[in-house]
PDB file of C-alpha atoms in Angstrom:
ATOM      1  CA  UNK A  28     -31.518  31.918-116.701  1.00  0.00           C
ATOM      2  CA  UNK A  29     -27.765  32.178-116.279  1.00  0.00           C
ATOM      3  CA  UNK A  30     -27.664  35.282-118.478  1.00  0.00           C
ATOM      4  CA  UNK A  31     -30.508  36.984-116.586  1.00  0.00           C
ATOM      5  CA  UNK A  32     -28.922  36.253-113.205  1.00  0.00           C
ATOM      6  CA  UNK A  33     -25.537  37.551-114.339  1.00  0.00           C
ATOM      7  CA  UNK A  34     -27.018  40.719-115.832  1.00  0.00           C
ATOM      8  CA  UNK A  35     -28.988  41.471-112.663  1.00  0.00           C
ATOM      9  CA  UNK A  36     -25.936  40.904-110.458  1.00  0.00           C
ATOM     10  CA  UNK A  37     -23.817  43.229-112.586  1.00  0.00           C
ATOM     11  CA  UNK A  38     -26.563  45.806-113.058  1.00  0.00           C
ATOM     12  CA  UNK A  39     -27.047  46.083-109.291  1.00  0.00           C
ATOM     13  CA  UNK A  40     -23.627  47.739-109.121  1.00  0.00           C
ATOM     14  CA  UNK A  41     -25.141  50.758-110.893  1.00  0.00           C
ATOM     15  CA  UNK A  42     -27.405  51.184-107.842  1.00  0.00           C
ATOM     16  CA  UNK A  43     -24.484  51.648-105.444  1.00  0.00           C
ATOM     17  CA  UNK A  44     -24.327  48.042-104.211  1.00  0.00           C
ATOM     18  CA  UNK A  45     -20.764  47.376-103.138  1.00  0.00           C
ATOM     19  CA  UNK A  46     -18.914  44.340-104.439  1.00  0.00           C
ATOM     20  CA  UNK A  47     -18.299  42.930-100.926  1.00  0.00           C
ATOM     21  CA  UNK A  48     -22.029  43.188-100.202  1.00  0.00           C
ATOM     22  CA  UNK A  49     -22.815  41.518-103.521  1.00  0.00           C
ATOM     23  CA  UNK A  50     -20.516  38.610-102.643  1.00  0.00           C
ATOM     24  CA  UNK A  51     -22.030  38.260 -99.168  1.00  0.00           C
ATOM     25  CA  UNK A  52     -25.573  38.596-100.507  1.00  0.00           C
ATOM     26  CA  UNK A  53     -25.055  35.666-102.866  1.00  0.00           C
ATOM     27  CA  UNK A  54     -24.638  33.464 -99.793  1.00  0.00           C
ATOM     28  CA  UNK A  55     -28.287  34.208 -99.085  1.00  0.00           C
ATOM     29  CA  UNK A  56     -29.149  31.850-101.909  1.00  0.00           C
ATOM     30  CA  UNK A  57     -28.815  28.944 -99.501  1.00  0.00           C
ATOM     31  CA  UNK A  58     -32.160  29.626 -97.843  1.00  0.00           C
ATOM     32  CA  UNK A  59     -33.863  30.262-101.173  1.00  0.00           C
ATOM     33  CA  UNK A  60     -32.452  27.043-102.614  1.00  0.00           C
ATOM     34  CA  UNK A  61     -33.553  25.120 -99.544  1.00  0.00           C
ATOM     35  CA  UNK A  62     -37.096  26.491 -99.581  1.00  0.00           C
ATOM     36  CA  UNK A  63     -37.510  25.996-103.327  1.00  0.00           C
ATOM     37  CA  UNK A  64     -36.053  22.496-103.029  1.00  0.00           C
ATOM     38  CA  UNK A  65     -38.587  21.608-100.333  1.00  0.00           C
ATOM     39  CA  UNK A  66     -41.521  23.105-102.226  1.00  0.00           C
ATOM     40  CA  UNK A  67     -40.736  22.137-105.826  1.00  0.00           C
ATOM     41  CA  UNK A  68     -38.700  18.942-105.464  1.00  0.00           C
ATOM     42  CA  UNK A  69     -40.034  17.649-102.128  1.00  0.00           C
ATOM     43  CA  UNK A  70     -36.529  17.534-100.646  1.00  0.00           C
ATOM     44  CA  UNK A  71     -35.904  16.987 -96.947  1.00  0.00           C
ATOM     45  CA  UNK A  72     -33.062  18.498 -94.958  1.00  0.00           C
ATOM     46  CA  UNK A  73     -31.568  17.525 -91.610  1.00  0.00           C
ATOM     47  CA  UNK A  74     -31.814  19.770 -88.583  1.00  0.00           C
ATOM     48  CA  UNK A  75     -28.103  20.556 -88.740  1.00  0.00           C
ATOM     49  CA  UNK A  76     -28.383  21.580 -92.408  1.00  0.00           C
ATOM     50  CA  UNK A  77     -31.380  23.775 -91.631  1.00  0.00           C
ATOM     51  CA  UNK A  78     -29.618  25.338 -88.638  1.00  0.00           C
ATOM     52  CA  UNK A  79     -26.497  26.071 -90.688  1.00  0.00           C
ATOM     53  CA  UNK A  80     -28.522  27.754 -93.439  1.00  0.00           C
ATOM     54  CA  UNK A  81     -30.406  29.852 -90.887  1.00  0.00           C
ATOM     55  CA  UNK A  82     -27.134  31.014 -89.292  1.00  0.00           C
ATOM     56  CA  UNK A  83     -25.702  32.008 -92.692  1.00  0.00           C
ATOM     57  CA  UNK A  84     -28.947  33.805 -93.587  1.00  0.00           C
ATOM     58  CA  UNK A  85     -28.866  35.794 -90.341  1.00  0.00           C
ATOM     59  CA  UNK A  86     -25.311  36.825 -91.201  1.00  0.00           C
ATOM     60  CA  UNK A  87     -26.354  37.907 -94.694  1.00  0.00           C
ATOM     61  CA  UNK A  88     -29.250  39.957 -93.296  1.00  0.00           C
ATOM     62  CA  UNK A  89     -26.914  41.598 -90.769  1.00  0.00           C
ATOM     63  CA  UNK A  90     -24.318  42.393 -93.452  1.00  0.00           C
ATOM     64  CA  UNK A  91     -26.981  43.802 -95.777  1.00  0.00           C
ATOM     65  CA  UNK A  92     -28.438  46.060 -93.097  1.00  0.00           C
ATOM     66  CA  UNK A  93     -24.945  47.160 -91.995  1.00  0.00           C
ATOM     67  CA  UNK A  94     -24.025  47.998 -95.562  1.00  0.00           C
ATOM     68  CA  UNK A  95     -27.218  50.061 -95.855  1.00  0.00           C
ATOM     69  CA  UNK A  96     -26.153  52.108 -92.827  1.00  0.00           C
ATOM     70  CA  UNK A  97     -22.741  52.686 -94.431  1.00  0.00           C
ATOM     71  CA  UNK A  98     -24.274  53.737 -97.744  1.00  0.00           C
ATOM     72  CA  UNK A  99     -26.469  56.278 -95.971  1.00  0.00           C
ATOM     73  CA  UNK A 100     -23.289  57.902 -94.661  1.00  0.00           C
ATOM     74  CA  UNK A 101     -21.932  57.966 -98.212  1.00  0.00           C
ATOM     75  CA  UNK A 102     -24.977  59.858 -99.534  1.00  0.00           C
ATOM     76  CA  UNK A 103     -26.538  56.935-101.411  1.00  0.00           C
ATOM     77  CA  UNK A 104     -30.299  57.173-101.635  1.00  0.00           C
ATOM     78  CA  UNK A 105     -32.375  54.525 -99.919  1.00  0.00           C
ATOM     79  CA  UNK A 106     -34.339  54.057-103.136  1.00  0.00           C
ATOM     80  CA  UNK A 107     -31.233  53.195-105.153  1.00  0.00           C
ATOM     81  CA  UNK A 108     -30.075  50.813-102.443  1.00  0.00           C
ATOM     82  CA  UNK A 109     -33.502  49.118-102.325  1.00  0.00           C
ATOM     83  CA  UNK A 110     -33.537  48.695-106.110  1.00  0.00           C
ATOM     84  CA  UNK A 111     -30.058  47.171-106.037  1.00  0.00           C
ATOM     85  CA  UNK A 112     -30.953  44.741-103.240  1.00  0.00           C
ATOM     86  CA  UNK A 113     -34.176  43.832-105.074  1.00  0.00           C
ATOM     87  CA  UNK A 114     -32.177  43.059-108.208  1.00  0.00           C
ATOM     88  CA  UNK A 115     -29.838  40.844-106.190  1.00  0.00           C
ATOM     89  CA  UNK A 116     -32.845  39.089-104.642  1.00  0.00           C
ATOM     90  CA  UNK A 117     -34.346  38.301-108.045  1.00  0.00           C
ATOM     91  CA  UNK A 118     -30.958  37.078-109.245  1.00  0.00           C
ATOM     92  CA  UNK A 119     -30.792  34.736-106.221  1.00  0.00           C
ATOM     93  CA  UNK A 120     -34.191  33.269-107.034  1.00  0.00           C
ATOM     94  CA  UNK A 121     -33.222  32.767-110.677  1.00  0.00           C
ATOM     95  CA  UNK A 122     -29.933  31.113-109.667  1.00  0.00           C
ATOM     96  CA  UNK A 123     -31.718  28.791-107.245  1.00  0.00           C
ATOM     97  CA  UNK A 124     -34.272  27.794-109.867  1.00  0.00           C
ATOM     98  CA  UNK A 125     -31.468  27.185-112.351  1.00  0.00           C
ATOM     99  CA  UNK A 126     -29.710  24.920-109.843  1.00  0.00           C
ATOM    100  CA  UNK A 127     -32.885  22.881-109.303  1.00  0.00           C
ATOM    101  CA  UNK A 128     -33.430  22.618-113.050  1.00  0.00           C
ATOM    102  CA  UNK A 129     -29.845  21.451-113.515  1.00  0.00           C
ATOM    103  CA  UNK A 130     -30.257  18.866-110.760  1.00  0.00           C
ATOM    104  CA  UNK A 131     -33.438  17.518-112.354  1.00  0.00           C
ATOM    105  CA  UNK A 132     -31.745  17.397-115.758  1.00  0.00           C
ATOM    106  CA  UNK A 133     -28.735  15.517-114.377  1.00  0.00           C
ATOM    107  CA  UNK A 134     -31.048  13.074-112.612  1.00  0.00           C
ATOM    108  CA  UNK A 135     -32.889  12.384-115.866  1.00  0.00           C
ATOM    109  CA  UNK A 136     -30.027  12.363-118.387  1.00  0.00           C
ATOM    110  CA  UNK A 137     -26.920  11.860-116.272  1.00  0.00           C
ATOM    111  CA  UNK A 138     -24.065  14.224-115.531  1.00  0.00           C
ATOM    112  CA  UNK A 139     -21.506  14.903-118.243  1.00  0.00           C
ATOM    113  CA  UNK A 140     -18.787  17.296-117.129  1.00  0.00           C
ATOM    114  CA  UNK A 141     -17.701  18.215-120.666  1.00  0.00           C
ATOM    115  CA  UNK A 142     -21.193  19.349-121.567  1.00  0.00           C
ATOM    116  CA  UNK A 143     -21.435  21.463-118.405  1.00  0.00           C
ATOM    117  CA  UNK A 144     -18.068  23.019-119.142  1.00  0.00           C
ATOM    118  CA  UNK A 145     -19.142  23.785-122.724  1.00  0.00           C
ATOM    119  CA  UNK A 146     -22.287  25.620-121.583  1.00  0.00           C
ATOM    120  CA  UNK A 147     -20.403  27.526-118.895  1.00  0.00           C
TER     121      UNK A 147
END
């Protein structure tokens, strides 16, 4: 999962996704992680946590749409941009699923920092 997410993030650069947009877009994983956590792991979040995630997500959507307007000025096709954003979206879902899997594994077997460092 880690490999697939990393490859998709790096491959999106070939579709004219800027590095600043890629960094900002990764913050959009908060909402995906929250939704998947509620659906798959029956987690509950406070109103302030939910509000904070919604505010960050609105910022990510704004930055993504602003970057699209800038890429249109730079002669980047909308199709390439859409493919790149789609790749980043799939990478976010994979990363969120990996985080939930890691959390479930740590809950079952305990957290060992040396093992996590080895796999990283």
